[in-house]
Amino acid sequence: MRAGPREHRERDAYLLTGLVASRLSGELDAICRPFGITESQYAVLWVVCLSGEKRGVVQGDISDGLVTRAADVSRIVNRLEAADLVARTRDVVDGRVQWVKPTSTGRALFDRVTREIKKLHRRQFGALDEVEIRTLNRLLNRVLWGEGS
């Protein structure tokens, strides 16, 4: 069976999306590497540093909204804790719950890496104007979450 024009465009959109994701992710990882962290570790620091909660974030909630699977978060937090970038504390009411918050070292590292990532994003999306960026975000959300988003 021959593929029609729409099928070709859908396949092309899929391939381009994968290529773009791979390139952007590689560039982000290249920013993180000199700071001694991975892209996934930065993503966890991002959630923890921007939570606004004094206690931090419940470890089980960190993967919400991240590409990282919940099963990987524990391993990532272990590495961040070993590097003194985050600290964990047990909840006083429910000892099964662990709170994760950045250390002062972790927050300082996050701030330095974030400055570089903001510059990277300006380069990555510099060819698009504001309307195109909003349109891209809207379209990607529709693909990710479905027609009703």
CSV table of C-alpha atoms in Angstrom, one decimal:
chain,number,residue,atom,x,y,z
A,1,MET,CA,0.0,0.0,0.0
A,2,ARG,CA,1.4,3.4,-1.0
A,3,ALA,CA,1.5,6.1,1.6
A,4,GLY,CA,-0.5,9.2,0.9
A,5,PRO,CA,0.8,12.8,1.2
A,6,ARG,CA,-0.5,13.2,4.8
A,7,GLU,CA,1.3,10.0,5.9
A,8,HIS,CA,4.5,11.3,4.4
A,9,ARG,CA,4.1,14.6,6.2
A,10,GLU,CA,3.3,12.8,9.5
A,11,ARG,CA,6.4,10.6,9.1
A,12,ASP,CA,8.5,13.7,8.3
A,13,ALA,CA,7.1,15.5,11.4
A,14,TYR,CA,7.9,12.5,13.5
A,15,LEU,CA,11.5,12.2,12.2
A,16,LEU,CA,12.1,16.0,12.4
A,17,THR,CA,10.8,16.0,16.0
A,18,GLY,CA,13.1,13.2,17.0
A,19,LEU,CA,16.1,14.9,15.3
A,20,VAL,CA,15.4,18.3,16.9
A,21,ALA,CA,14.9,16.6,20.3
A,22,SER,CA,18.2,14.8,20.0
A,23,ARG,CA,20.1,17.8,18.9
A,24,LEU,CA,18.7,20.1,21.6
A,25,SER,CA,19.2,17.5,24.2
A,26,GLY,CA,22.8,17.0,23.1
A,27,GLU,CA,23.5,20.7,23.3
A,28,LEU,CA,22.0,20.9,26.7
A,29,ASP,CA,24.0,18.0,27.9
A,30,ALA,CA,27.2,19.7,26.5
A,31,ILE,CA,26.4,22.7,28.7
A,32,CYS,CA,25.9,20.6,31.8
A,33,ARG,CA,28.9,18.3,31.4
A,34,PRO,CA,31.6,20.9,32.3
A,35,PHE,CA,29.7,21.5,35.6
A,36,GLY,CA,29.9,17.8,36.5
A,37,ILE,CA,26.2,17.0,36.0
A,38,THR,CA,24.0,15.4,33.4
A,39,GLU,CA,21.0,16.8,31.6
A,40,SER,CA,18.7,14.6,33.8
A,41,GLN,CA,20.4,15.8,37.0
A,42,TYR,CA,19.9,19.4,35.9
A,43,ALA,CA,16.2,18.6,35.3
A,44,VAL,CA,15.9,17.3,38.8
A,45,LEU,CA,17.7,20.4,40.2
A,46,TRP,CA,15.4,22.6,38.1
A,47,VAL,CA,12.3,21.1,39.8
A,48,VAL,CA,13.9,21.2,43.3
A,49,CYS,CA,15.3,24.7,43.0
A,50,LEU,CA,12.2,26.3,41.5
A,51,SER,CA,9.7,24.6,43.7
A,52,GLY,CA,9.3,27.6,46.1
A,53,GLU,CA,8.6,25.2,48.9
A,54,LYS,CA,10.8,25.7,52.0
A,55,ARG,CA,10.8,22.0,52.7
A,56,GLY,CA,11.7,21.2,49.1
A,57,VAL,CA,9.8,18.7,46.9
A,58,VAL,CA,8.5,15.2,47.8
A,59,GLN,CA,10.8,12.9,46.0
A,60,GLY,CA,7.9,10.9,44.5
A,61,ASP,CA,6.6,14.1,42.8
A,62,ILE,CA,9.9,15.2,41.1
A,63,SER,CA,9.2,13.2,37.9
A,64,ASP,CA,5.9,14.9,37.3
A,65,GLY,CA,6.3,17.0,34.2
A,66,LEU,CA,9.8,15.6,33.5
A,67,VAL,CA,11.0,13.4,30.7
A,68,THR,CA,12.8,11.3,33.4
A,69,ARG,CA,10.9,8.3,34.7
A,70,ALA,CA,10.0,8.1,38.3
A,71,ALA,CA,12.2,5.0,38.7
A,72,ASP,CA,15.2,7.0,37.6
A,73,VAL,CA,14.6,9.9,40.0
A,74,SER,CA,15.7,8.0,43.0
A,75,ARG,CA,19.0,7.1,41.4
A,76,ILE,CA,19.5,10.7,40.2
A,77,VAL,CA,18.7,12.1,43.6
A,78,ASN,CA,21.2,9.7,45.2
A,79,ARG,CA,23.9,11.0,42.9
A,80,LEU,CA,23.0,14.7,43.5
A,81,GLU,CA,23.0,14.0,47.3
A,82,ALA,CA,26.4,12.3,47.1
A,83,ALA,CA,27.7,15.4,45.3
A,84,ASP,CA,26.2,17.6,48.1
A,85,LEU,CA,23.8,19.3,45.6
A,86,VAL,CA,20.6,18.2,47.3
A,87,ALA,CA,19.7,17.1,50.8
A,88,ARG,CA,16.9,14.6,51.8
A,89,THR,CA,14.8,14.6,54.9
A,90,ARG,CA,12.1,12.2,56.0
A,91,ASP,CA,8.6,13.6,56.6
A,92,VAL,CA,7.9,13.8,60.4
A,93,VAL,CA,4.3,12.6,59.9
A,94,ASP,CA,4.9,9.9,57.3
A,95,GLY,CA,8.4,8.5,57.4
A,96,ARG,CA,7.9,6.9,54.0
A,97,VAL,CA,7.9,10.4,52.4
A,98,GLN,CA,11.3,12.0,51.6
A,99,TRP,CA,11.6,15.7,51.0
A,100,VAL,CA,14.4,16.8,48.6
A,101,LYS,CA,15.8,20.4,48.7
A,102,PRO,CA,18.8,22.0,47.2
A,103,THR,CA,21.9,22.7,49.3
A,104,SER,CA,23.6,26.1,48.9
A,105,THR,CA,26.1,24.4,46.7
A,106,GLY,CA,23.3,22.9,44.6
A,107,ARG,CA,21.5,26.2,44.2
A,108,ALA,CA,24.7,28.0,43.2
A,109,LEU,CA,25.5,25.4,40.6
A,110,PHE,CA,21.9,25.5,39.3
A,111,ASP,CA,22.1,29.3,38.9
A,112,ARG,CA,25.4,29.1,37.0
A,113,VAL,CA,24.2,26.3,34.7
A,114,THR,CA,20.9,28.1,34.1
A,115,ARG,CA,22.6,31.2,33.0
A,116,GLU,CA,24.4,29.2,30.3
A,117,ILE,CA,21.3,27.3,29.3
A,118,LYS,CA,19.4,30.6,28.8
A,119,LYS,CA,22.1,31.7,26.4
A,120,LEU,CA,21.8,28.3,24.7
A,121,HIS,CA,18.0,28.6,24.3
A,122,ARG,CA,18.5,32.0,22.7
A,123,ARG,CA,20.8,30.5,20.1
A,124,GLN,CA,18.6,27.4,19.6
A,125,PHE,CA,15.4,29.4,19.0
A,126,GLY,CA,17.0,32.6,17.7
A,127,ALA,CA,15.7,31.9,14.1
A,128,LEU,CA,12.1,32.1,15.4
A,129,ASP,CA,10.2,35.3,16.3
A,130,GLU,CA,7.9,35.5,19.3
A,131,VAL,CA,4.8,34.5,17.4
A,132,GLU,CA,6.6,31.5,15.9
A,133,ILE,CA,7.8,30.3,19.3
A,134,ARG,CA,4.3,30.6,20.8
A,135,THR,CA,2.9,28.7,17.8
A,136,LEU,CA,5.6,26.0,18.1
A,137,ASN,CA,4.8,25.6,21.8
A,138,ARG,CA,1.0,25.4,21.1
A,139,LEU,CA,1.5,22.8,18.3
A,140,LEU,CA,3.9,20.7,20.4
A,141,ASN,CA,1.5,20.7,23.3
A,142,ARG,CA,-1.3,19.5,20.9
A,143,VAL,CA,0.9,16.7,19.7
A,144,LEU,CA,1.9,15.8,23.3
A,145,TRP,CA,-1.4,16.1,25.0
A,146,GLY,CA,-3.9,15.6,22.2
A,147,GLU,CA,-6.4,17.7,20.3
A,148,GLY,CA,-8.2,19.2,23.3
A,149,SER,CA,-5.1,20.9,24.8
